XYZ file of C-alpha atoms in Angstrom:
676
model
C -4.859 51.672 59.058
C -1.257 51.547 57.921
C 0.410 48.180 57.601
C 2.732 47.246 60.394
C 5.440 46.093 57.964
C 7.112 47.938 55.111
C 6.277 45.208 52.586
C 3.271 45.102 50.259
C -0.047 44.939 52.101
C -1.162 41.758 50.198
C 1.886 39.702 51.191
C 1.708 38.376 54.717
C 4.910 37.612 56.535
C 5.870 33.964 56.617
C 5.434 32.126 59.814
C 8.153 29.978 61.258
C 5.582 27.253 61.819
C 5.320 26.615 58.069
C 9.055 26.216 57.614
C 10.518 22.697 57.522
C 13.979 21.720 58.480
C 14.861 19.529 55.528
C 18.136 18.592 57.073
C 16.266 17.186 60.089
C 13.722 15.345 57.871
C 15.544 13.563 54.999
C 12.444 11.512 54.173
C 10.449 14.693 53.626
C 13.209 15.992 51.380
C 13.173 12.783 49.388
C 9.396 12.972 48.956
C 9.568 16.610 47.903
C 12.290 15.846 45.367
C 10.255 12.886 44.113
C 7.228 15.120 43.608
C 9.368 17.636 41.715
C 10.804 14.899 39.510
C 7.331 13.496 38.844
C 6.166 16.967 37.813
C 9.110 17.297 35.451
C 8.374 13.891 33.930
C 4.719 14.809 33.449
C 5.706 18.046 31.748
C 8.014 16.196 29.358
C 5.459 13.436 28.760
C 2.771 15.925 27.746
C 4.872 18.338 25.700
C 6.742 15.762 23.638
C 3.669 13.865 22.387
C 2.010 17.136 21.461
C 5.006 18.161 19.384
C 5.090 14.707 17.792
C 1.411 14.886 16.892
C 1.856 18.342 15.382
C 4.749 17.038 13.314
C 2.674 14.042 12.269
C -0.224 16.224 11.126
C 2.216 18.297 9.047
C 3.613 15.071 7.599
C 0.133 13.842 6.682
C -0.734 17.136 5.011
C 2.451 17.065 2.933
C 1.934 13.395 2.077
C -1.646 13.901 0.872
C -0.639 16.826 -1.340
C 2.326 14.959 -2.828
C 0.360 11.724 -3.374
C -2.456 13.540 -5.134
C 0.065 15.369 -7.314
C 1.996 12.226 -8.183
C -1.208 10.409 -9.069
C -2.470 13.073 -11.445
C -3.401 11.917 -14.929
C -3.805 8.258 -13.945
C -6.813 6.059 -14.577
C -8.254 2.708 -13.584
C -5.667 -0.036 -13.532
C -5.638 -3.831 -13.698
C -7.880 -5.316 -10.986
C -10.010 -2.185 -10.783
C -11.403 -2.977 -14.218
C -12.834 -6.220 -12.862
C -14.866 -4.208 -10.354
C -15.886 -1.706 -13.048
C -16.993 -4.325 -15.554
C -18.945 -6.189 -12.849
C -20.851 -3.066 -11.822
C -24.195 -4.598 -12.788
C -23.618 -7.858 -10.943
C -26.011 -8.574 -8.094
C -24.651 -7.021 -4.906
C -24.814 -10.185 -2.812
C -23.137 -12.206 -5.535
C -20.394 -9.601 -5.844
C -19.834 -9.519 -2.063
C -19.483 -13.265 -1.546
C -17.735 -14.047 -4.822
C -14.018 -14.764 -4.353
C -11.589 -12.483 -6.094
C -8.346 -14.337 -6.761
C -9.220 -16.515 -3.802
C -9.692 -13.529 -1.446
C -12.693 -12.440 0.592
C -13.059 -8.791 -0.532
C -16.560 -7.946 0.679
C -15.692 -4.548 2.191
C -13.726 -3.254 -0.853
C -16.588 -4.319 -3.128
C -19.020 -2.289 -1.028
C -16.658 0.715 -1.058
C -16.334 0.598 -4.842
C -20.077 0.184 -5.321
C -20.605 3.290 -3.187
C -18.043 5.217 -5.258
C -19.693 4.067 -8.497
C -23.003 5.431 -7.251
C -21.496 8.729 -6.080
C -18.848 9.524 -8.699
C -19.360 7.252 -11.693
C -16.197 6.452 -13.635
C -15.851 9.663 -15.616
C -13.236 11.049 -13.196
C -10.558 9.110 -11.387
C -9.431 11.624 -8.764
C -12.243 10.777 -6.283
C -11.034 7.179 -6.256
C -7.481 8.302 -5.643
C -8.627 10.534 -2.806
C -10.572 7.719 -1.143
C -7.560 5.424 -1.448
C -5.345 8.077 0.141
C -7.847 8.557 2.969
C -7.608 4.876 3.856
C -3.817 5.042 3.597
C -3.778 7.986 6.013
C -6.148 6.097 8.320
C -3.778 3.144 8.398
C -0.750 5.317 9.111
C -2.627 7.285 11.790
C -3.706 4.157 13.634
C -0.147 2.860 13.389
C 1.251 6.121 14.755
C -1.177 6.117 17.677
C -0.303 2.504 18.412
C 3.438 3.160 18.303
C 3.113 6.186 20.593
C 1.928 3.812 23.317
C 5.135 1.800 23.069
C 7.897 4.070 21.798
C 9.114 7.611 22.417
C 7.196 10.092 20.259
C 10.238 10.795 18.112
C 10.755 7.121 17.260
C 7.037 6.624 16.636
C 7.058 9.571 14.238
C 10.155 8.306 12.409
C 8.780 4.774 12.069
C 5.418 5.991 10.762
C 7.105 8.411 8.377
C 9.232 5.621 6.927
C 6.134 3.516 6.348
C 4.345 6.386 4.624
C 7.391 7.209 2.486
C 8.061 3.613 1.436
C 7.991 4.323 -2.284
C 8.968 0.747 -3.092
C 5.422 -0.128 -2.072
C 3.982 2.429 -4.485
C 0.975 0.273 -5.330
C -0.402 0.715 -1.803
C 0.040 4.494 -2.087
C -0.833 5.464 -5.666
C -3.267 2.714 -6.625
C -6.715 3.075 -4.992
C -7.470 -0.620 -5.427
C -5.014 -1.389 -2.641
C -7.518 -0.036 -0.158
C -8.184 -3.748 0.180
C -4.845 -3.879 2.009
C -4.993 -0.569 3.862
C -8.481 -1.207 5.284
C -7.436 -4.636 6.498
C -4.195 -3.352 8.027
C -5.821 -0.297 9.638
C -8.569 -2.331 11.282
C -6.070 -4.997 12.348
C -3.800 -2.503 14.122
C -6.890 -0.778 15.494
C -7.971 -4.079 17.018
C -4.643 -4.282 18.851
C -5.153 -0.786 20.271
C -8.650 -1.681 21.437
C -7.406 -4.865 23.051
C -4.968 -2.741 25.035
C -7.954 -1.241 26.867
C -8.410 -4.508 28.699
C -12.171 -4.141 29.107
C -15.183 -5.731 27.481
C -16.045 -2.678 25.400
C -12.574 -2.683 23.909
C -12.773 -6.375 23.152
C -16.189 -5.967 21.508
C -14.868 -3.203 19.257
C -11.733 -5.237 18.560
C -13.912 -8.140 17.430
C -15.683 -5.767 15.032
C -12.355 -4.508 13.666
C -11.154 -8.064 13.097
C -14.414 -8.811 11.287
C -13.812 -5.905 8.890
C -10.163 -6.890 8.464
C -11.043 -10.454 7.483
C -13.700 -9.221 5.052
C -11.207 -6.890 3.344
C -8.235 -9.092 2.464
C -6.150 -12.018 3.618
C -4.341 -9.847 6.172
C -7.307 -10.385 8.443
C -6.335 -14.044 8.745
C -2.859 -12.990 9.853
C -4.281 -10.766 12.589
C -6.652 -13.527 13.676
C -3.707 -15.866 14.015
C -1.746 -13.254 15.928
C -4.521 -12.413 18.383
C -5.111 -16.109 19.000
C -1.394 -16.585 19.641
C -1.418 -13.651 22.061
C -4.297 -15.119 24.045
C -2.641 -18.538 24.140
C 0.687 -17.045 25.234
C -1.004 -15.042 27.980
C -2.772 -18.137 29.284
C 0.433 -20.167 29.157
C 2.351 -17.455 30.986
C -0.209 -17.504 33.795
C -1.807 -14.234 32.790
C -4.940 -14.963 30.828
C -5.357 -11.496 29.362
C -5.060 -9.532 26.148
C -3.381 -6.183 26.547
C -0.894 -4.551 28.903
C -3.273 -3.670 31.798
C -2.815 -7.006 33.522
C -6.542 -7.692 33.912
C -6.915 -11.380 34.610
C -9.625 -13.522 33.066
C -10.917 -16.854 34.179
C -9.936 -18.870 31.128
C -8.748 -18.713 27.554
C -12.204 -19.717 26.322
C -13.669 -16.514 27.747
C -11.391 -14.531 25.446
C -11.928 -16.663 22.350
C -15.027 -14.704 21.428
C -12.796 -11.793 20.293
C -11.739 -13.753 17.215
C -14.827 -15.966 17.039
C -17.033 -13.653 14.879
C -14.376 -13.036 12.227
C -13.251 -16.656 12.223
C -16.836 -17.891 11.908
C -17.501 -15.527 9.013
C -14.437 -16.671 7.115
C -15.147 -20.350 7.758
C -18.721 -19.925 6.552
C -17.494 -18.190 3.415
C -14.824 -20.805 2.741
C -17.086 -23.783 3.395
C -19.519 -22.333 0.890
C -16.917 -23.180 -1.739
C -14.846 -20.040 -2.051
C -11.474 -21.203 -0.799
C -8.456 -20.471 -2.951
C -6.516 -23.656 -3.544
C -3.092 -23.328 -1.990
C -0.130 -24.894 -3.681
C 0.788 -27.486 -1.059
C 3.845 -28.475 -3.039
C 5.338 -25.090 -2.122
C 5.459 -25.857 1.605
C 9.180 -26.464 1.397
C 9.610 -22.928 0.058
C 8.023 -21.297 3.110
C 11.254 -20.753 5.139
C 13.042 -19.213 2.169
C 10.010 -17.086 1.303
C 9.691 -15.873 4.912
C 13.375 -14.923 5.082
C 13.224 -12.999 1.813
C 9.994 -11.224 2.764
C 11.370 -10.127 6.125
C 14.574 -8.981 4.454
C 12.751 -6.954 1.834
C 10.462 -5.486 4.481
C 13.235 -4.088 6.658
C 15.604 -3.202 3.797
C 13.091 -1.196 1.768
C 11.928 0.518 4.947
C 15.283 2.303 5.218
C 15.811 2.701 1.478
C 18.137 -0.247 0.802
C 17.736 -2.419 -2.276
C 20.058 -5.326 -1.501
C 18.262 -8.588 -0.635
C 21.362 -9.937 1.118
C 21.689 -6.902 3.385
C 17.983 -7.092 4.129
C 18.172 -10.749 5.142
C 21.163 -10.042 7.418
C 19.266 -7.186 9.080
C 16.204 -9.404 9.445
C 18.334 -12.054 11.154
C 19.694 -9.466 13.594
C 16.187 -8.204 14.325
C 15.017 -11.766 14.944
C 17.928 -12.290 17.363
C 17.123 -9.131 19.328
C 13.417 -9.911 19.469
C 14.145 -13.470 20.551
C 16.369 -12.171 23.350
C 13.636 -9.820 24.477
C 11.109 -12.653 24.457
C 13.343 -14.949 26.516
C 14.255 -12.330 29.116
C 10.686 -11.118 29.600
C 8.589 -14.070 28.495
C 5.761 -13.320 30.908
C 4.989 -10.054 29.092
C 5.831 -11.334 25.622
C 2.270 -11.981 24.511
C 2.096 -8.996 22.163
C 5.483 -9.812 20.654
C 4.259 -13.376 20.116
C 1.224 -11.878 18.396
C 3.387 -9.827 16.011
C 5.564 -12.806 15.195
C 2.653 -15.161 14.626
C 0.836 -12.621 12.436
C 3.884 -11.924 10.273
C 4.850 -15.585 9.892
C 1.303 -16.662 9.024
C 0.990 -13.853 6.483
C 4.234 -14.790 4.743
C 3.379 -18.493 4.846
C -0.014 -17.841 3.232
C 1.684 -15.799 0.516
C 4.163 -18.607 -0.118
C 1.315 -21.096 -0.511
C -1.210 -18.993 -2.400
C 1.028 -16.592 -4.335
C 4.035 -18.764 -5.008
C 4.243 -17.390 -8.551
C 4.863 -13.850 -7.242
C 8.212 -12.604 -6.038
C 8.363 -11.368 -2.399
C 9.703 -8.112 -3.848
C 6.332 -7.368 -5.455
C 5.423 -3.758 -4.728
C 2.041 -4.352 -3.126
C 3.512 -6.620 -0.429
C 6.443 -4.442 0.668
C 4.475 -1.958 2.759
C 2.723 -4.687 4.811
C 6.101 -6.380 5.285
C 7.526 -3.161 6.704
C 4.480 -2.630 8.912
C 4.785 -6.045 10.549
C 8.492 -5.464 11.161
C 7.771 -2.103 12.810
C 5.045 -3.588 15.019
C 7.456 -6.256 16.225
C 10.286 -3.787 16.844
C 7.926 -1.565 18.828
C 7.824 -4.216 21.537
C 11.406 -3.308 22.365
C 10.016 -0.091 23.851
C 8.893 -1.996 26.942
C 11.641 -1.119 29.446
C 11.119 -4.177 31.621
C 13.100 -6.528 29.425
C 16.052 -4.124 29.316
C 16.102 -3.908 33.104
C 16.063 -7.669 33.390
C 18.865 -7.839 30.833
C 20.984 -5.557 33.009
C 20.179 -7.659 36.066
C 21.106 -10.854 34.225
C 24.355 -9.337 33.014
C 25.155 -8.200 36.551
C 24.622 -11.716 37.873
C 26.791 -13.185 35.131
C 29.640 -10.836 35.851
C 28.964 -10.824 39.650
C 29.048 -7.067 39.839
C 29.162 -6.006 43.536
C 27.546 -2.663 42.775
C 24.473 -3.939 40.913
C 22.904 -7.073 42.298
C 19.396 -8.341 41.864
C 18.408 -7.031 45.279
C 19.840 -3.609 44.577
C 18.080 -3.166 41.273
C 14.613 -1.804 40.816
C 11.493 -3.963 41.151
C 11.516 -4.152 37.357
C 14.727 -6.142 37.372
C 13.579 -8.170 40.337
C 10.772 -9.594 38.280
C 7.822 -7.323 38.934
C 5.663 -6.537 35.908
C 5.868 -3.002 34.546
C 3.019 -1.757 32.332
C 4.192 -1.196 28.787
C 1.683 1.531 28.071
C 3.469 4.863 27.940
C 6.542 3.385 29.591
C 8.547 5.664 27.305
C 6.940 8.765 28.867
C 7.170 7.965 32.552
C 10.092 5.582 32.632
C 9.993 2.118 34.177
C 7.410 2.466 36.928
C 6.938 0.166 39.860
C 5.509 0.318 43.317
C 8.317 1.355 45.642
C 7.976 -0.251 49.074
C 7.124 2.251 51.720
C 5.989 4.933 49.296
C 2.437 6.168 49.013
C 2.507 6.759 45.261
C 3.941 5.052 42.200
C 7.377 6.557 41.723
C 10.017 6.376 39.058
C 11.958 3.187 39.738
C 15.611 4.037 39.253
C 18.171 1.796 40.979
C 17.761 2.357 44.719
C 21.214 1.785 46.141
C 21.775 1.795 49.849
C 21.933 5.323 51.160
C 20.825 6.964 47.918
C 18.522 9.785 48.942
C 17.225 11.288 45.621
C 14.854 9.296 43.445
C 15.582 11.401 40.360
C 18.785 12.860 39.066
C 19.527 14.782 35.868
C 21.152 12.716 33.111
C 24.897 12.799 32.860
C 26.709 14.632 30.086
C 27.784 11.350 28.498
C 24.195 10.094 28.461
C 22.932 13.366 27.013
C 25.595 13.274 24.314
C 24.756 9.649 23.505
C 21.095 10.574 23.184
C 21.910 13.414 20.799
C 24.127 11.165 18.698
C 21.363 8.555 18.536
C 18.810 11.142 17.450
C 21.128 12.479 14.748
C 21.929 8.968 13.504
C 18.279 7.911 13.364
C 17.347 11.134 11.589
C 20.116 10.686 9.008
C 19.187 7.068 8.273
C 15.509 7.970 8.008
C 16.279 10.886 5.685
C 18.342 8.694 3.372
C 15.577 6.102 3.351
C 12.924 8.677 2.507
C 15.016 10.148 -0.325
C 15.761 6.726 -1.821
C 12.166 5.553 -1.606
C 10.810 8.848 -2.941
C 12.724 8.306 -6.180
C 11.007 4.938 -6.630
C 7.632 6.576 -5.970
C 8.261 9.267 -8.595
C 9.338 6.687 -11.199
C 6.219 4.635 -10.504
C 3.975 7.672 -10.912
C 5.587 8.479 -14.272
C 4.954 4.926 -15.447
C 1.325 5.053 -14.310
C 0.691 8.303 -16.176
C 2.309 7.083 -19.397
C 0.236 3.923 -19.315
C -2.934 5.885 -18.521
C -2.461 7.994 -21.659
C -2.492 4.862 -23.835
C -5.434 3.313 -21.993
C -7.645 6.394 -22.260
C -6.842 6.870 -25.945
C -7.557 3.245 -26.839
C -10.789 3.341 -24.891
C -11.826 6.399 -26.902
C -11.164 4.388 -30.062
C -13.363 1.616 -28.661
C -16.153 4.106 -28.063
C -15.783 5.447 -31.625
C -16.000 1.914 -32.984
C -18.917 1.026 -30.681
C -20.721 -2.124 -31.784
C -18.417 -2.655 -34.767
C -16.035 -4.566 -32.505
C -16.814 -8.062 -31.200
C -18.130 -8.074 -27.622
C -15.290 -10.342 -26.480
C -12.580 -8.304 -28.221
C -9.687 -7.281 -25.920
C -8.512 -3.834 -27.094
C -5.583 -3.545 -24.647
C -3.980 -6.967 -24.274
C -0.852 -5.525 -22.630
C -2.023 -2.659 -20.437
C -5.551 -3.769 -19.489
C -6.267 -7.324 -20.549
C -9.241 -7.373 -18.167
C -11.248 -5.116 -20.504
C -13.549 -6.596 -23.119
C -15.632 -4.443 -25.415
C -19.129 -5.609 -24.469
C -18.937 -5.146 -20.668
C -16.964 -1.927 -21.100
C -19.588 -0.276 -23.307
C -22.251 -1.376 -20.820
C -20.291 0.258 -17.985
C -19.869 3.444 -20.023
C -23.593 3.626 -20.641
C -24.322 3.255 -16.920
C -21.444 5.067 -15.189
C -19.907 7.427 -17.739
C -16.733 7.326 -19.777
C -13.154 7.382 -18.423
C -11.756 7.758 -21.962
C -10.238 10.835 -23.596
C -12.274 13.242 -25.670
C -11.701 13.390 -29.418
C -9.610 16.547 -29.106
C -7.452 14.918 -26.412
C -7.053 11.877 -28.616
C -5.860 13.962 -31.576
C -3.341 15.727 -29.295
C -1.950 12.483 -27.884
C 1.597 11.282 -28.714
C 2.203 9.571 -32.033
C 2.618 6.094 -30.561
C -0.678 6.451 -28.726
C -2.537 7.513 -31.872
C -1.038 4.605 -33.789
C -2.363 2.228 -31.134
C -5.827 3.779 -31.401
C -5.669 3.477 -35.201
C -5.120 -0.253 -34.928
C -8.343 -0.592 -32.943
C -10.259 1.487 -35.487
C -8.860 -0.503 -38.423
C -9.845 -3.711 -36.649
C -13.353 -2.350 -36.308
C -13.475 -1.573 -40.056
C -13.373 -5.315 -40.849
C -11.576 -4.785 -44.145
C -12.297 -7.328 -46.876
C -10.310 -7.973 -50.107
C -12.497 -9.203 -53.000
C -10.708 -10.122 -56.250
C -12.783 -9.176 -59.285
C -10.308 -10.021 -62.040
C -6.904 -11.461 -62.870
C -4.159 -10.107 -65.112
C -2.927 -12.275 -67.945
C 0.757 -12.936 -68.411
C 2.520 -9.763 -69.497
C -0.474 -7.542 -68.765
C 0.260 -4.576 -66.508
C -1.745 -2.417 -64.193
C -2.061 0.264 -66.837
C -4.758 -1.743 -68.608
C -7.240 -0.552 -65.951
C -8.054 2.969 -67.136
C -10.260 3.893 -64.195
C -7.356 3.865 -61.707
C -4.505 6.296 -61.266
C -1.272 4.512 -62.120
C 2.165 5.047 -60.654
C 4.640 5.409 -63.537
C 7.791 4.696 -61.524
C 9.246 1.316 -60.640
C 9.986 1.074 -56.912
C 12.357 -1.074 -54.833
C 11.168 -3.677 -52.386
C 8.515 -2.366 -49.959
C 8.535 1.110 -51.488
C 5.408 3.242 -51.332
C 3.632 3.449 -54.685
C 0.454 5.277 -53.853
C -1.091 7.240 -51.004
C -4.814 7.852 -51.223
C -6.911 10.139 -49.033
C -10.460 8.857 -48.813
C -13.541 9.804 -46.891
C -14.307 6.140 -46.621
C -11.992 3.093 -47.046
C -13.427 1.664 -50.271
C -11.047 1.441 -53.239
C -9.917 -0.741 -56.105
C -6.322 -2.012 -56.365
C -4.526 -3.584 -59.317
C -1.531 -5.638 -58.188
C 1.453 -6.528 -60.448
C 1.525 -10.016 -61.877
C 4.445 -11.185 -59.731
C 4.098 -9.095 -56.542
C 1.451 -8.613 -53.893
C 0.452 -5.185 -52.649
C 0.499 -4.301 -48.936
C -2.260 -1.973 -47.742
C -1.868 0.211 -44.650
C -4.420 2.637 -43.234
C -4.326 5.421 -40.690
C -6.836 7.955 -39.402
C -5.289 9.566 -36.327
C -1.555 8.960 -36.604
C 0.923 10.905 -38.707
C 2.781 7.793 -39.881
C 1.609 4.499 -41.279
C 1.981 1.370 -39.145
C 4.733 -1.171 -39.743
C 2.748 -4.365 -40.409
C 0.237 -4.188 -43.283
C -3.447 -4.246 -42.505
C -4.372 -6.358 -45.566
C -2.651 -7.739 -48.696
C -3.875 -7.762 -52.279
C -2.758 -10.972 -54.045
C -0.339 -10.679 -56.955
C -1.828 -10.450 -60.425
C -5.339 -9.571 -59.237
C -7.687 -6.688 -59.477
C -9.362 -6.451 -56.075
C -11.769 -4.285 -54.198
C -10.735 -3.394 -50.627
C -13.885 -2.517 -48.726
C -14.662 -1.675 -45.106
C -17.794 -3.437 -43.955
C -18.347 -1.037 -41.029
C -18.710 2.733 -40.918
C -16.140 4.470 -38.722
C -14.601 7.890 -39.111
C -14.197 11.413 -37.842
C -15.719 14.528 -39.399
C -13.339 16.492 -41.623
C -10.581 13.907 -41.187
C -10.034 11.521 -44.143
C -8.543 8.063 -44.059
C -5.030 7.810 -45.501
C -4.251 4.632 -47.504
C -0.730 3.550 -48.399
C -0.092 0.942 -51.115
C 3.320 -0.770 -51.131
C 4.494 -3.320 -53.705
C 6.294 -6.218 -52.044
C 8.454 -6.909 -55.080
C 9.055 -5.059 -58.328
C 6.307 -3.748 -60.525
C 3.678 -1.086 -60.752
C 0.316 -0.809 -59.119
C -2.801 1.210 -59.701
C -5.657 2.165 -57.416
C -8.755 4.317 -57.363
C -11.409 5.276 -54.860
C -14.889 3.835 -55.120
C -17.994 5.808 -54.347
C -16.176 9.095 -53.765
């Protein structure tokens, strides 16, 4: 049968019954336009976060590659040696023992696991584990910020934290996983508290437990979460999180911090509390101001403390305004402020000897500042600010009754407010709609942004991008300089440790071979760690190819292990010269002060020296270096015939010891090898 119409057979003609007269039904038109606007908002809210997450994954990939490259050639540093040398300590004793007054149970367990898996022969696995925890901290921070800020701002803020090269210790030094674990679990606890259910609170309690057992930052988060609960109860909303779930009392919520607080109190009562310097209480305000200034200044690549303190004061003013205008929903901002202030106060009391500009503390400073600034993403306070300004200026076009329910005082959820706009229940509507100002007679609920607003948005994006780029470039230079310093120091440390292994038991067990670069190392515990976990030192070929200054440093350790002794066996009479000893080769020339008379090459440092009657003879030895050291190793007294003998056997195959004899004054000297 042929179709009755000329159109395609699958397309039925439209019926007039399905057509609506929008002009006759303005309410229907408004609802249809509202649905279209909601669909557009959903499309933007799903596409923008996806693009931000893709950009973040690319940023993480680039960061991991660059951090691993910058950390190449480094080795264990400073506090890590304490963990290495205590490898054979009982596990329970190592877990509960305080380290510089800190409760570092989780980092001790992580390092014990790495010792068992990797040993200490290679350092790159430790660097990789440290970077993994750094990425975990930044990822949790990014996810947290995406709940409160537009994706672009969340990405920029997280990128600035990751590129904060002034805090290079937290990036390039694996030992700072003590900080990154504590910070990651602390921010993770805040995200779990945002769930507003019992499962989230149980997991948040576990995160706080790990944070407290990792470093002192856990105490700051405990203080902050307690302040948030107290603020919520005081504001009439006994809750933790933005979902507005009411609880019966503040005591019901106290169990979130109770496990971590109980653990720390039990540990401290057991006698492991670090004594705070109470006399430094008066320095707390100044220390807090400087720390906040450094945190925000280094975040954007500035290095001026004064500029940083001015910016910190402006940030405090803005945050205070936000807290006053929207105090009912200021619990999380109170948490950020309490956590940051308690952290800086604890540093002022327990680390008063350290400058707030210390590298390891700059990244946490910046993180706390970013967490506090993220609370500005809640659009409710801005709407109330506009309403307050309208009342002050008595604007006839924007009164409190004309503004949205947000400005009228109704609570707007902060979660994803950036994606859907300020949302409130519009009276008479069946769904939650976008709450733009509903003026009398205004039919549409959504309108495209004006050209001026679009231009302002573009200018803001360009400005933020430019500032962030300058900050990343400035901080990257500091990160590169720090990596160069770490590699240069690692070369000396590995070479000196190889000299220690060559000397072995010839050195005293309490001897400190690297008093400047690694004063934590003593010979006895180090050799025990090498026997159990492997050697982080250079090979002999790497040692011989090291720079001259490095080989000279290793020579000093080997000469110390020789335990040279000077034994006089005879004295010259007045007027008798060194030539009266026929068994020694004599230098015929007379030399000026501190001139070299003889250079001997010996398989073993054992030789006889005849000193002039009025001048002592300086003896210098070298095995690895190309030049003799400045200070003499031993002195032969004037007018004596002495035997210089090494009491220990140290050497390298096919590489003789070089001995230089220098007369301090005028005269001649003679020397000969013994037993060669």
